[in-house]
């Protein structure tokens, strides 16, 4: 299978490219990036061709593309790739507004190409095991969720609103909203949120709390932030606690680590040895394209997660609950 | 039955709480969840009693489920806010359980160390009893004393007909703190506290910080001493207005 990559603006692109390299049946046929220096560097690193022209890149004989541009450019690249007949894995969030997200879904459908959204947390082994426990009825009916996704400030274009569309709340809400929807099979109908900027002296948000209600009465709290600093032992966290009528179970997707103590400013580091969820995502996407099956994470999954994140901003701005 | 808890001399002056006895004698009674009391770090002389009739001139400690507050009319009382009566609170002093835990007191001083704090505060409690919004109201009193008046309180309750009951409270404090406090009323007891401040993170989980393994040998992470109760309790009439405000708020939204 031939796959190309569109933009390395998002740091996940490196992990996805590394994952492609591990798959025997995949060839990375080229990289498009309008940042010439970055594009040439990564093309050399992954020993593939660099393209500074999107048209020339999309004219390549390839099955699929992986898009890791700035959020604001997802739409443009998805539409172009779809019209070129390439299947697509698009980094989250799918877009920066719902109209763009819907258009992306529609164009991919019209052109008969797969649109999968990159929510790698679905491929974390403990997250998957908890899904199995829920499906087997081990927790009973779900009563409530409590989730976190906190990390470091990624800087760069992430903190420029005209390129990212939002800060920590957009960046770190969509993953866990996707997991909650996946676990529950129901949609969020009410969002109440507080969004603010505390940690980095930046105009864009770096902290947010969301309180959510699902259509079936399940309630949830979510903590999304860029509150972790360099000296913290790990990049951040991805956790979910599910309160069920039979039992409550908590999963920390990054818990599989050992503690490394060293002399220096950062004396403690958590060294993660758990499964590589990015590799799981890429392997699933490749399998999806190979079998021409429906994607495990659809464009609509991306849209619904985006909808909640955008509602959080609206709720905080209006100081009121937002109904979806 | 009276059981004397003999301790070393107190390093804090609790003289005001000791009574002389005699006619019209009033005792000092601390009502508490006995499982939460740490006798090792309690430095004052305290009698553990199971009945008002056994109250003597020392400070008496009674399980909070042993009697009605009406039975204590002739005594000076120290009660958790969850027992706060709406009236007739002469000689009643009120303490908030959360504020007595050593982990909380330490965390509070770290948060306050650098003046006005900005950040995200999260408290998660699993409470071994039926749904009790008074516990939530008491905790909110503690948080408001730490972070100031909340500009927003948003409360969500899980569906009434499901067990366990779960309650989420989201607060926004005007000074630059947002908070989530989550409660599950279930069959165990645990507290988790997280503070994400500027270049400062606090993480506490009573299950993880238990010095024993198996953990069932001690409830140490969730114990406090009588000294702390006596030192921090406030007259009921001072506590009641704020407590009632929060009690009302946990039934809905106050903005």
XYZ file of C-alpha atoms in Angstrom:
579
model
C 0.000 0.000 0.000
C 1.228 3.467 -0.881
C 0.666 6.273 1.587
C 1.721 9.909 1.512
C 1.853 12.478 4.269
C 0.541 16.020 4.083
C 2.333 18.438 6.410
C 4.396 17.780 9.509
C 3.082 20.859 11.305
C 1.521 18.653 13.981
C 4.085 16.717 16.021
C 2.009 13.540 15.759
C 3.135 13.329 12.131
C 6.527 12.031 13.263
C 4.986 9.265 15.308
C 2.639 8.337 12.454
C 5.541 8.257 9.992
C 7.537 6.089 12.395
C 4.531 3.768 12.534
C 4.315 3.557 8.746
C 7.976 2.553 8.692
C 7.175 -0.429 10.896
C 4.601 -1.857 8.482
C 6.001 -4.190 5.832
C 3.080 -3.722 3.478
C 3.259 0.079 3.436
C 5.429 2.394 1.400
C 5.718 6.083 2.319
C 5.735 7.451 -1.206
C 6.095 11.140 -0.523
C 5.665 14.088 1.775
C 3.978 17.356 0.969
C 4.788 20.256 3.260
C 4.664 23.941 2.436
C 7.383 24.505 5.014
C 10.266 23.769 2.663
C 12.948 23.304 5.312
C 10.814 20.989 7.432
C 9.545 19.104 4.417
C 13.037 18.399 3.066
C 14.283 17.361 6.494
C 11.522 14.840 7.101
C 11.700 13.533 3.544
C 15.369 12.823 4.111
C 14.709 11.308 7.533
C 12.116 8.923 6.121
C 13.951 8.456 2.827
C 11.130 9.518 0.593
C 10.362 12.284 -1.895
C 9.531 15.821 -0.897
C 6.851 17.865 -2.678
C 6.261 21.571 -2.242
C 3.262 21.408 -4.551
C 0.043 19.882 -3.283
C -1.137 19.195 -6.849
C 2.038 17.331 -7.765
C 1.904 15.381 -4.506
C -1.748 14.405 -4.950
C -1.060 13.310 -8.522
C 1.117 10.523 -7.131
C -0.038 6.951 -7.479
C -0.989 6.289 -3.839
C -3.896 4.856 -1.871
C -4.113 7.195 1.063
C -2.797 10.279 2.792
C -2.257 11.253 6.405
C -2.934 14.926 7.131
C -1.121 16.574 10.042
C -1.317 20.255 9.159
C -2.337 23.171 11.330
C -5.983 22.682 12.337
C -7.220 25.493 10.146
C -5.843 23.765 7.030
C -7.417 20.346 7.571
C -10.409 21.279 5.455
C -8.401 22.456 2.445
C -6.192 19.360 2.464
C -9.024 16.889 3.059
C -11.063 18.360 0.197
C -8.107 18.271 -2.177
C -7.131 14.737 -1.205
C -10.716 13.503 -1.485
C -11.120 15.013 -4.931
C -7.862 13.284 -5.914
C -9.411 9.982 -4.811
C -7.114 9.395 -1.846
C -8.338 7.821 1.371
C -7.664 10.070 4.357
C -6.535 9.897 7.950
C -6.942 13.401 9.347
C -5.391 14.586 12.608
C -7.807 15.803 15.261
C -9.668 18.062 15.645
C -11.355 17.387 12.327
C -11.781 21.133 11.726
C -12.224 24.408 13.564
C -15.959 24.787 12.910
C -18.878 22.465 12.298
C -19.685 23.678 8.794
C -16.181 22.824 7.596
C -16.347 19.440 9.310
C -19.651 18.603 7.642
C -18.348 19.703 4.235
C -15.278 17.488 4.670
C -17.491 14.500 5.499
C -19.778 15.192 2.541
C -16.955 15.642 0.009
C -15.263 12.416 1.126
C -18.547 10.571 0.794
C -19.209 12.075 -2.643
C -15.769 10.993 -3.813
C -16.018 7.523 -2.299
C -12.982 7.862 -0.067
C -12.512 6.894 3.559
C -12.247 9.712 6.086
C -10.865 8.559 9.416
C -10.112 10.917 12.295
C -6.953 10.393 14.333
C -8.086 9.619 17.862
C -5.216 7.333 18.909
C -6.497 6.979 22.501
C -8.970 4.406 21.146
C -5.940 2.189 20.521
C -4.545 2.326 24.053
C -4.661 -1.203 25.452
C -6.124 -0.265 28.882
C -8.682 2.014 27.212
C -9.692 -0.891 24.953
C -9.813 -3.308 27.878
C -12.152 -0.986 29.759
C -14.364 -0.819 26.670
C -14.544 -4.628 26.715
C -15.465 -4.647 30.418
C -18.248 -2.149 29.784
C -19.550 -4.110 26.801
C -19.503 -7.313 28.870
C -21.639 -5.620 31.525
C -18.972 -5.792 34.234
C -19.642 -2.200 35.316
C -23.414 -2.387 34.993
C -25.076 0.713 33.608
C -22.857 3.764 33.339
C -23.788 6.519 35.803
C -21.005 9.040 35.296
C -17.587 9.700 33.760
C -14.636 11.627 35.100
C -11.905 12.297 32.559
C -8.687 14.253 32.165
C -6.385 15.145 29.310
C -3.663 17.469 30.503
C -0.345 18.120 28.896
C 2.334 20.659 28.148
C 1.885 23.796 26.105
C 2.868 22.709 22.577
C 3.643 26.324 21.595
C 4.123 27.325 17.941
C 0.994 27.500 15.841
C -1.050 25.799 18.590
C -1.163 29.079 20.500
C -2.063 31.127 17.433
C -5.836 31.075 17.285
C -6.039 31.864 13.581
C -4.126 28.638 12.879
C -5.359 26.358 15.648
C -8.937 27.533 16.128
C -8.588 27.163 19.910
C -6.214 26.286 22.707
C -6.068 23.539 25.300
C -9.819 23.011 25.412
C -9.998 22.282 21.683
C -6.758 20.299 21.759
C -7.560 18.193 24.816
C -11.329 17.823 24.896
C -11.932 15.921 21.680
C -9.982 12.783 22.686
C -11.941 12.073 25.841
C -15.292 13.131 24.434
C -14.661 10.585 21.697
C -13.869 7.886 24.267
C -16.979 8.672 26.338
C -19.198 8.562 23.243
C -17.539 5.307 22.199
C -18.050 3.705 25.598
C -21.617 4.881 26.001
C -23.057 4.887 22.487
C -24.982 8.069 23.273
C -24.528 11.733 22.459
C -23.793 14.691 24.692
C -26.719 17.099 24.831
C -25.677 19.724 27.392
C -22.333 21.452 27.938
C -21.373 23.840 30.728
C -17.753 24.945 30.816
C -15.203 27.344 32.220
C -12.375 28.257 29.849
C -9.500 30.495 30.846
C -5.786 31.149 30.477
C -3.712 30.636 33.620
C -0.409 28.960 33.025
C 1.584 30.465 30.188
C 0.713 34.131 29.863
C -0.808 33.495 26.442
C -3.985 34.954 24.991
C -5.304 31.558 23.985
C -6.929 29.257 26.552
C -4.694 26.846 28.452
C -7.213 25.614 31.044
C -10.764 24.408 30.927
C -13.282 22.394 32.901
C -16.313 20.883 31.203
C -19.437 19.471 32.829
C -21.441 17.351 30.426
C -24.816 15.662 30.212
C -25.581 12.837 27.822
C -28.958 12.222 26.215
C -29.551 9.207 28.489
C -28.866 11.108 31.734
C -25.229 10.111 32.238
C -23.145 13.006 33.588
C -19.444 13.744 33.187
C -16.664 16.056 34.253
C -13.617 16.703 32.091
C -10.368 18.552 32.771
C -8.541 19.821 29.654
C -5.392 21.852 30.070
C -1.819 22.612 29.138
C -0.938 22.762 32.827
C 2.058 20.401 32.823
C 5.476 22.028 32.836
C 8.787 20.643 31.577
C 9.944 19.448 34.985
C 6.801 17.356 35.559
C 7.717 13.651 35.354
C 5.699 13.023 32.209
C 4.183 14.865 29.274
C 0.726 14.710 30.759
C -2.143 12.330 31.232
C -5.096 10.611 29.650
C -7.445 9.221 32.301
C -11.021 8.088 32.533
C -13.022 6.933 35.534
C -16.299 5.214 34.801
C -18.844 5.084 37.613
C -21.121 2.132 36.977
C -24.063 0.665 38.849
C -21.989 -2.458 39.577
C -18.571 -0.923 40.094
C -16.353 2.034 39.371
C -13.267 1.525 37.233
C -10.508 3.990 36.487
C -7.982 3.751 33.679
C -4.844 5.792 33.198
C -3.689 5.264 29.623
C -0.123 6.323 30.467
C 0.208 4.454 33.743
C 2.460 1.730 32.355
C 5.766 3.304 33.262
C 8.717 3.025 35.568
C 10.137 5.920 37.555
C 13.569 7.158 36.520
C 15.431 9.360 38.989
C 18.408 11.355 37.754
C 20.459 14.217 39.080
C 19.462 17.516 37.557
C 16.588 19.936 37.205
C 14.163 17.191 36.225
C 15.015 14.565 38.785
C 12.059 12.263 38.149
C 10.841 11.025 34.779
C 8.136 8.495 34.058
C 9.413 6.158 31.362
C 6.450 4.787 29.445
C 6.648 1.212 28.232
C 2.996 0.562 27.376
C 1.593 -0.069 23.950
C 2.130 2.529 21.216
C -1.369 3.853 20.555
C -0.227 5.851 17.524
C 1.022 2.642 15.923
C -2.345 1.034 16.730
C -4.123 3.898 14.991
C -1.963 3.695 11.872
C -2.239 -0.078 11.655
C -6.024 0.202 11.941
C -6.170 2.853 9.210
C -4.017 0.775 6.885
C -6.232 -2.240 7.529
C -9.307 -0.120 6.875
C -7.964 1.054 3.506
C -6.767 -2.409 2.598
C -10.150 -3.984 3.261
C -12.135 -0.953 2.086
C -14.144 -1.249 5.275
C -15.799 1.524 7.219
C -13.329 3.449 9.369
C -13.356 2.674 13.073
C -13.411 6.419 13.797
C -15.545 8.294 11.297
C -15.668 11.898 10.212
C -18.919 12.166 12.156
C -17.088 10.992 15.315
C -14.681 13.841 14.707
C -17.528 16.296 14.175
C -19.394 15.283 17.351
C -16.239 15.648 19.452
C -15.536 19.028 17.882
C -19.105 20.115 18.574
C -18.610 19.598 22.321
C -15.289 21.466 22.406
C -16.800 24.422 20.539
C -19.806 24.362 22.868
C -17.405 24.636 25.810
C -16.043 27.911 24.445
C -19.565 29.171 23.812
C -20.707 28.164 27.291
C -17.775 29.891 28.955
C -18.299 33.023 26.884
C -22.030 33.200 27.559
C -21.716 31.953 31.144
C -24.571 29.598 30.394
C -25.314 26.005 29.546
C -25.229 25.169 25.836
C -27.643 22.613 24.448
C -26.572 20.535 21.468
C -18.934 3.763 79.731
C -15.988 6.137 79.803
C -12.624 5.406 78.284
C -9.874 7.899 79.068
C -7.519 8.773 76.263
C -4.455 9.875 78.259
C -2.156 11.948 76.190
C 0.879 14.067 76.833
C 0.392 17.687 77.883
C -1.159 19.790 75.167
C 1.129 22.205 73.364
C -1.832 24.355 72.440
C -3.791 26.106 75.178
C -7.180 24.483 75.250
C -7.981 25.916 78.687
C -11.162 27.529 77.439
C -12.619 24.163 76.625
C -12.026 22.587 80.038
C -14.802 23.073 82.520
C -14.665 23.178 86.253
C -17.639 20.918 86.907
C -20.012 21.505 89.830
C -23.636 22.620 89.838
C -25.027 23.572 86.454
C -22.014 21.844 85.018
C -21.491 22.113 81.254
C -19.230 19.723 79.486
C -17.386 20.072 76.205
C -18.360 17.385 73.766
C -16.841 16.750 70.395
C -19.044 14.765 68.075
C -17.010 13.001 65.430
C -16.807 10.023 63.184
C -14.639 7.893 65.470
C -13.061 6.073 62.523
C -11.588 9.396 61.445
C -9.975 10.342 64.747
C -6.218 9.988 64.995
C -5.533 9.454 68.708
C -1.768 9.343 68.230
C -1.581 12.968 67.156
C -4.353 14.130 69.491
C -2.415 15.857 72.287
C -5.236 16.937 74.573
C -6.839 14.858 77.295
C -10.035 13.496 75.922
C -12.578 11.057 77.313
C -14.174 8.772 74.796
C -17.755 8.400 75.991
C -20.803 6.659 74.624
C -23.430 8.641 76.500
C -24.078 12.219 77.641
C -24.476 10.870 81.153
C -20.792 9.963 81.158
C -19.532 13.412 80.279
C -17.053 14.650 82.891
C -14.870 17.729 83.176
C -12.472 16.697 80.436
C -13.273 17.117 76.804
C -15.484 14.261 75.747
C -15.453 12.623 72.380
C -18.563 10.871 71.135
C -19.494 9.096 67.975
C -21.695 11.414 65.985
C -24.383 8.793 65.569
C -24.922 8.204 69.278
C -27.525 10.810 70.117
C -29.746 13.609 68.999
C -28.369 17.147 69.314
C -31.257 17.919 71.647
C -29.601 15.726 74.270
C -26.616 18.077 74.410
C -28.404 21.279 75.297
C -26.491 21.750 78.524
C -23.068 21.340 76.959
C -20.647 23.101 74.656
C -20.694 21.152 71.441
C -18.274 20.682 68.565
C -20.026 19.147 65.598
C -19.250 18.543 61.945
C -21.088 20.888 59.603
C -23.105 17.956 58.326
C -24.992 18.007 61.662
C -25.514 21.748 61.676
C -28.935 22.533 63.139
C -30.992 25.316 61.630
C -31.691 26.863 65.035
C -30.988 26.461 68.761
C -27.258 26.513 68.327
C -26.197 28.093 71.561
C -22.845 26.684 72.598
C -22.458 24.920 69.260
C -19.191 25.118 67.342
C -18.914 23.757 63.852
C -16.014 22.163 62.003
C -15.639 21.154 58.395
C -14.268 17.661 58.109
C -12.285 18.292 54.915
C -10.359 21.137 56.568
C -9.192 18.865 59.397
C -7.294 16.350 57.257
C -3.527 16.903 57.532
C -3.095 16.372 53.776
C -5.616 19.115 53.099
C -4.051 21.516 55.577
C -0.644 20.983 53.990
C -2.010 21.372 50.472
C -3.820 24.528 51.477
C -0.656 26.088 52.833
C 1.270 25.175 49.653
C -1.449 26.695 47.466
C -1.532 29.861 49.559
C 2.241 30.118 49.820
C 2.702 32.487 46.921
C -0.306 34.702 47.500
C -3.253 34.802 45.135
C -3.443 31.447 43.429
C -4.412 30.734 39.841
C -5.146 27.266 38.651
C -7.401 24.259 38.407
C -8.513 22.540 41.611
C -10.088 19.092 41.545
C -11.471 17.155 44.469
C -12.939 13.707 44.134
C -14.652 11.989 47.045
C -16.111 8.533 47.341
C -18.298 8.645 50.421
C -19.404 5.609 52.370
C -22.982 6.674 52.966
C -26.223 7.485 51.233
C -26.347 10.687 49.219
C -25.704 13.571 51.599
C -25.553 17.058 50.132
C -24.475 18.452 53.515
C -21.043 16.896 52.930
C -20.802 18.780 49.645
C -21.951 22.038 51.245
C -19.350 21.630 53.997
C -16.599 21.070 51.407
C -17.714 24.123 49.459
C -17.428 26.206 52.632
C -13.822 25.016 52.900
C -13.072 25.808 49.267
C -14.581 29.273 49.507
C -12.399 30.002 52.506
C -9.407 28.963 50.398
C -10.251 30.539 47.039
C -12.827 33.213 47.851
C -16.429 33.563 46.788
C -17.437 31.474 43.779
C -18.840 33.465 40.894
C -20.375 30.300 39.468
C -21.655 27.089 40.967
C -22.953 24.537 38.504
C -24.272 21.263 39.883
C -25.237 18.047 38.132
C -26.785 15.044 39.860
C -26.909 11.563 38.418
C -30.354 10.157 37.823
C -32.263 9.725 41.069
C -33.177 6.107 40.476
C -29.620 4.891 39.922
C -27.114 3.663 42.459
C -24.518 4.847 43.249
C -25.505 8.489 43.268
C -22.945 10.770 41.701
C -22.786 14.550 41.959
C -20.546 16.933 40.004
C -20.039 20.511 41.172
C -18.177 22.969 38.960
C -17.060 26.255 40.470
C -15.410 29.372 39.142
C -13.749 31.584 41.717
C -13.328 35.192 40.734
C -9.655 35.272 41.694
C -8.651 32.896 38.879
C -9.415 29.394 40.066
C -11.749 26.886 38.465
C -12.730 23.723 40.300
C -14.494 20.420 39.860
C -15.619 18.489 42.909
C -17.064 15.045 42.208
C -18.857 12.810 44.706
C -19.879 9.194 44.503
C -22.017 7.976 47.393
C -20.986 4.371 47.574
C -19.639 1.748 49.962
C -16.079 2.976 50.436
C -14.245 6.089 51.468
C -11.548 7.875 49.505
C -10.433 11.393 48.679
C -8.416 12.560 45.710
C -7.103 16.123 45.477
C -5.356 17.713 42.525
C -4.112 21.229 42.128
C -2.714 22.425 38.816
C -1.219 25.801 39.595
C 1.346 27.922 37.818
C 4.558 25.858 37.871
C 3.077 23.890 40.751
C 1.134 20.635 40.806
C -0.249 18.826 43.842
C -1.511 15.256 43.617
C -3.007 13.336 46.532
C -5.020 10.122 46.596
C -5.884 8.579 49.950
C -5.703 5.062 48.479
C -2.212 5.616 47.098
C -0.844 7.420 50.165
C -1.868 4.658 52.539
C 1.306 3.525 54.337
C -0.061 -0.012 54.692
C -0.332 -2.815 52.239
C -2.895 -4.385 52.489
C -4.554 -1.008 52.842
C -7.356 -2.288 55.048
C -5.049 -2.250 58.100
C -5.339 1.505 58.483
C -7.461 4.508 57.596
C -4.515 6.810 58.335
C -4.623 8.971 55.204
C -8.177 9.912 56.188
C -7.725 10.670 59.861
C -7.487 13.916 61.794
C -7.030 14.819 65.417
C -9.222 16.435 68.051
C -6.754 19.308 68.448
C -7.469 20.346 64.887
C -11.223 20.261 65.460
C -10.986 22.470 68.543
C -8.554 24.844 66.847
C -10.548 25.311 63.648
C -14.188 25.098 64.689
C -16.266 28.249 64.449
C -19.484 29.282 66.209
C -22.494 27.815 64.442
C -24.101 31.177 63.802
C -21.041 32.198 61.798
C -20.997 29.038 59.707
C -24.697 28.625 59.094
C -25.424 31.332 56.465
C -22.683 30.223 54.071
C -23.395 26.564 54.706
C -27.083 26.995 53.922
C -26.262 28.971 50.811
C -24.128 26.118 49.517
C -26.638 23.514 50.624
C -29.225 25.255 48.512
C -26.799 25.602 45.614
C -26.014 21.902 45.405
C -29.631 21.388 44.482
C -29.239 23.521 41.367
C -27.452 26.479 39.842
C -26.598 29.729 41.568
C -24.954 32.459 39.501
